[in-house]
mmCIF file of C-alpha atoms in Angstrom:
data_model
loop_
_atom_site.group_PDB
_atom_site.id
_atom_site.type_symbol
_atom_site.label_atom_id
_atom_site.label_comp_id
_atom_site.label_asym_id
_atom_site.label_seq_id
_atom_site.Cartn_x
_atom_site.Cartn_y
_atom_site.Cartn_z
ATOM 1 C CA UNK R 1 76.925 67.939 138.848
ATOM 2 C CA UNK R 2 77.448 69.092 142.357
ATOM 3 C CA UNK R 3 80.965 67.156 142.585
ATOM 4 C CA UNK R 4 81.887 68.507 138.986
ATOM 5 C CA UNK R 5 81.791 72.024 140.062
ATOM 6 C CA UNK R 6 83.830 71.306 143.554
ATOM 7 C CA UNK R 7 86.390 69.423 141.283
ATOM 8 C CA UNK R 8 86.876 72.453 138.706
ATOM 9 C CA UNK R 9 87.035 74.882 141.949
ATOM 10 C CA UNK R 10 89.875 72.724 142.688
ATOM 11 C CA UNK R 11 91.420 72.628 139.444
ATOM 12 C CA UNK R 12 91.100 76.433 139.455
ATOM 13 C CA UNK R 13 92.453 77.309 143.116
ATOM 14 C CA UNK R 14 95.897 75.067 142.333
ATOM 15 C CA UNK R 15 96.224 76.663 138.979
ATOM 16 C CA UNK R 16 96.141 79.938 140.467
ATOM 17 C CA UNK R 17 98.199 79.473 143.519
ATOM 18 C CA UNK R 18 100.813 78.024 140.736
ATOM 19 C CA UNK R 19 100.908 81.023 138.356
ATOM 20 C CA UNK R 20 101.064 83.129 141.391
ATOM 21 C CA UNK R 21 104.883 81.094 142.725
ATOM 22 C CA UNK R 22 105.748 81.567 138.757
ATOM 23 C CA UNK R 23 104.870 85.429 139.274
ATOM 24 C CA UNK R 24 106.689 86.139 142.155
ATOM 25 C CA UNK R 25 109.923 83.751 141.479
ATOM 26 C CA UNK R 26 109.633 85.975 137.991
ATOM 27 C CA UNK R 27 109.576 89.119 140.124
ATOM 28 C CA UNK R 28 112.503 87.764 142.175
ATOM 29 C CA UNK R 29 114.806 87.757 139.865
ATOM 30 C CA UNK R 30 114.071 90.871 137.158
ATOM 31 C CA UNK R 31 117.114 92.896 139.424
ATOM 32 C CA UNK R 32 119.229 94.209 136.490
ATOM 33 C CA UNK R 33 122.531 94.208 138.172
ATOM 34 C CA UNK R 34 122.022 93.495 141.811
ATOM 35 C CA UNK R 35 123.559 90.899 144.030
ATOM 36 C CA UNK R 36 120.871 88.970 144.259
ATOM 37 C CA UNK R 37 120.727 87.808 140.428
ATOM 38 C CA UNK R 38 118.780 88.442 137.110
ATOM 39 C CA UNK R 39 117.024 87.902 133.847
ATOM 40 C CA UNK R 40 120.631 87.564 132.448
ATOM 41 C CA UNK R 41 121.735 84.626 134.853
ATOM 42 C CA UNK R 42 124.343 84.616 137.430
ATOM 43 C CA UNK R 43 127.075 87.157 136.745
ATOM 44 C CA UNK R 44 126.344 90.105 138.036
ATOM 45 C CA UNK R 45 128.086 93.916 138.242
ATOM 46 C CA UNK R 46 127.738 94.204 141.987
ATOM 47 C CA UNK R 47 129.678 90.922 143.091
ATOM 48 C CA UNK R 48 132.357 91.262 140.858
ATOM 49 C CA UNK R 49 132.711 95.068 141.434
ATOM 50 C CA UNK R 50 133.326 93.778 144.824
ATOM 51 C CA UNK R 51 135.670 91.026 143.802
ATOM 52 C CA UNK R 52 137.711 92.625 141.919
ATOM 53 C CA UNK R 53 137.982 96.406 143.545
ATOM 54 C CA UNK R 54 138.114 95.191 147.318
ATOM 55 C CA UNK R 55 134.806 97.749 148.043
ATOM 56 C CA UNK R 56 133.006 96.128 150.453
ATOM 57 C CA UNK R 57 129.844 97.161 149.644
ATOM 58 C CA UNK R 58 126.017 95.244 149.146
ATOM 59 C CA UNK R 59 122.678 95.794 147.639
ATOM 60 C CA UNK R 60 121.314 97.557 144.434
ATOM 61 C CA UNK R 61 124.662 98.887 142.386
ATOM 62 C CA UNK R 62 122.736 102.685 142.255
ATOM 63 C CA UNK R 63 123.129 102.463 146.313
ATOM 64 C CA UNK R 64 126.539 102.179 146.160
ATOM 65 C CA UNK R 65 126.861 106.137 145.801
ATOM 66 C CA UNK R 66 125.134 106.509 149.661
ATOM 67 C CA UNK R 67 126.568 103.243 150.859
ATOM 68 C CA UNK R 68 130.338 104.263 150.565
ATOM 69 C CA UNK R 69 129.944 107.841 152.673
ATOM 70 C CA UNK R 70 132.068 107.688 155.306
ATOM 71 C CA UNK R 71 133.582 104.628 154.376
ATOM 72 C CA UNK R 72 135.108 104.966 151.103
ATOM 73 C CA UNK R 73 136.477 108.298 149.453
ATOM 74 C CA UNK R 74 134.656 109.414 146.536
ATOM 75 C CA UNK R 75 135.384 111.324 143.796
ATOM 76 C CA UNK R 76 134.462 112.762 140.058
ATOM 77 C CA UNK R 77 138.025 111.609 138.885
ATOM 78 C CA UNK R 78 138.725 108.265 138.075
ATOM 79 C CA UNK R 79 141.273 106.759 139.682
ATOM 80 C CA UNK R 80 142.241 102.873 138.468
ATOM 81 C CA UNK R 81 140.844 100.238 140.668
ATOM 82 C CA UNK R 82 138.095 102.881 141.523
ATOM 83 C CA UNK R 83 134.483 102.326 140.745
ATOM 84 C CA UNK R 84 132.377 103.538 138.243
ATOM 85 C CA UNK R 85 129.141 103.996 139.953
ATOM 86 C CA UNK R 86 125.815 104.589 137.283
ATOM 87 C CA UNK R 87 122.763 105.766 138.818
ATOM 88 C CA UNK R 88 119.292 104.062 138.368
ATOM 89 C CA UNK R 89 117.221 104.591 135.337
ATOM 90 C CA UNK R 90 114.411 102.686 132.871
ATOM 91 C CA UNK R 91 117.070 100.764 131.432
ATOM 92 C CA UNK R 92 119.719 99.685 134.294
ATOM 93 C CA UNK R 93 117.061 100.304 136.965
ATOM 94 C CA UNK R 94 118.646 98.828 139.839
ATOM 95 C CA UNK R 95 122.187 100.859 138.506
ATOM 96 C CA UNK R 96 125.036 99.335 137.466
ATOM 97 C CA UNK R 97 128.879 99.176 138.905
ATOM 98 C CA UNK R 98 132.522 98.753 137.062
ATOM 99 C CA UNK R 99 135.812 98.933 137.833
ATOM 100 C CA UNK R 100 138.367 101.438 136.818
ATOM 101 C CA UNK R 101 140.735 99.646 135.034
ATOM 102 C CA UNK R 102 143.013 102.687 132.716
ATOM 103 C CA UNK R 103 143.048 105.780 132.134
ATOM 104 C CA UNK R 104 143.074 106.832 128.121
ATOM 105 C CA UNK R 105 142.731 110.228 128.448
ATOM 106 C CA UNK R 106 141.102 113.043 130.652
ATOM 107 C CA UNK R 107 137.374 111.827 129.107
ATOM 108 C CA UNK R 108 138.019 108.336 128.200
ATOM 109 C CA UNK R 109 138.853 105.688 130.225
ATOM 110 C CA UNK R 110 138.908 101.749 130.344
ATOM 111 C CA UNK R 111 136.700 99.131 132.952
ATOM 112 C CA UNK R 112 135.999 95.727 133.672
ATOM 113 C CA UNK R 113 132.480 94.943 134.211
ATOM 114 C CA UNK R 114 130.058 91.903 134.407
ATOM 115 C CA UNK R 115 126.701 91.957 133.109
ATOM 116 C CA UNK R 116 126.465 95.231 130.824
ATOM 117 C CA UNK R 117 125.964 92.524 128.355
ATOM 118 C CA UNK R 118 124.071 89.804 129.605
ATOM 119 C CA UNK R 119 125.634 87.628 131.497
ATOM 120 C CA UNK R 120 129.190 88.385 130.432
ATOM 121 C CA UNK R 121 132.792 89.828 131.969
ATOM 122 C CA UNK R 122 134.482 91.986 129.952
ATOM 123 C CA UNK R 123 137.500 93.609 130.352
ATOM 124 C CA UNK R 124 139.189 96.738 129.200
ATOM 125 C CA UNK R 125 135.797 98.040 127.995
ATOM 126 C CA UNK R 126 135.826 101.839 126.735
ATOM 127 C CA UNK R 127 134.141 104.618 128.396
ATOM 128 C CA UNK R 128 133.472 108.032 127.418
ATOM 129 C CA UNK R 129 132.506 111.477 129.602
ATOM 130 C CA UNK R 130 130.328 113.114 127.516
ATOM 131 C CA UNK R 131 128.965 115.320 130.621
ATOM 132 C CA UNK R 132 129.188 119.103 129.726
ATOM 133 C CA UNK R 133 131.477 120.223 132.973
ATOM 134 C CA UNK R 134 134.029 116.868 132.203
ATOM 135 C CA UNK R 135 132.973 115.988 136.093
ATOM 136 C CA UNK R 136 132.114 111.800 134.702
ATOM 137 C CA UNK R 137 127.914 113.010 135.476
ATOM 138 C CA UNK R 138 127.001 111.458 131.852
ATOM 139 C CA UNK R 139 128.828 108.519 130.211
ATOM 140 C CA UNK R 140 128.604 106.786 126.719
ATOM 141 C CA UNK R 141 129.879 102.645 127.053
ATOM 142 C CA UNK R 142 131.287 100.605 124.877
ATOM 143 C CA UNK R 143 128.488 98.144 123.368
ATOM 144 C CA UNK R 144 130.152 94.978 122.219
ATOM 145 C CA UNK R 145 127.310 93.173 120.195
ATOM 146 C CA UNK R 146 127.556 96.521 118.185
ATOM 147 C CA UNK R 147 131.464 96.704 118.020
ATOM 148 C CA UNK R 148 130.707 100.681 119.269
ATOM 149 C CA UNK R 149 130.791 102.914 121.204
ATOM 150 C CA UNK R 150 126.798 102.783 122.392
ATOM 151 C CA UNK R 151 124.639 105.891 121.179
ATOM 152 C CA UNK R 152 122.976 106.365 124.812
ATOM 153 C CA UNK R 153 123.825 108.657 127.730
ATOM 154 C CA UNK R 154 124.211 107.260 131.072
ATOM 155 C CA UNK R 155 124.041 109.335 134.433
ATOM 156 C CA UNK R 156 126.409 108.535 136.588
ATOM 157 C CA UNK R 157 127.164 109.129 140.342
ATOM 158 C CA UNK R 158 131.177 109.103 139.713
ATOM 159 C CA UNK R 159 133.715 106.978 141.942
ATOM 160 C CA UNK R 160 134.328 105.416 144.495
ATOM 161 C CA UNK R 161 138.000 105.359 145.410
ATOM 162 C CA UNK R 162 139.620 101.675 146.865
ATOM 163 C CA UNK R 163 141.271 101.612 150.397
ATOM 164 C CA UNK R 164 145.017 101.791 149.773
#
């Protein structure tokens, strides 16, 4: 009996120790559009942001914003080739980064992106200010799986402006 119960403890102790690796490889990679990676696999915002702008910035796509002072101009205009900089929230917590790729008009434009869905580039996606002072605070994006323009707001930061 005595060498039953030392066995089980055993048992027990490994199992644990195994769901805790699962729990914090899970916890890893939950980042919803960082560098590191995701829940949505290996393309993410920030890296290709990077790739195809020329901003040589790292980290969480929100910290862009506070990375790029006194480095990179920024601005509340979009400028193509700029980027597109969203600010944290429940649903893009670590933020989320595109790239500037036309103007439309004074409140719409047109970016390239990876990740805003899952796992995907897309290019020449529409954007929309819907902020109330046109200064790019609040965004509506273009959700593909939808074929429309999507029905939530997004806060933004506004852009940063490429080296030229």
């Amino acid at each position: 009996m005595i060498a039953a119960r030392h066995v089980t403890k055993e048992v027990t102790a490994g199992h644990f120790r195994w769901w805790q690796v699962v729990c914090f490889v899970f916890c890893l990679t939950l980042g919803a559009c960082s560098s590191v990676g995701s829940y949505h696999g290996p393309v993410q915002c920030a890296p290709y942001a990077r790739q195809v702008s020329g901003i040589n910035l790292r980290g969480r796509a929100a910290s862009w914003w506070w990375e790029a002072r006194g480095h990179y101009q920024r601005s509340h205009r979009p400028q193509p080739g700029s980027v597109l900089v969203f600010r944290s929230s429940s649903r893009i917590p670590d933020g989320h980064v595109s790239v500037v790729r036309r103007i439309r008009t004074r409140r719409q434009i047109e970016v390239d992106q990876a990740n805003w869905v899952g796992g995907r580039i897309e290019h020449g996606v529409p954007v929309e200010d819907i902020s109330p002072r046109g200064d790019w605070s609040s965004v509506r994006v273009w959700w593909a799986p939808a074929g429309s323009m999507g029905r939530r707001a997004y806060l933004t930061y506004g852009f940063i402006l490429p080296m030229r």
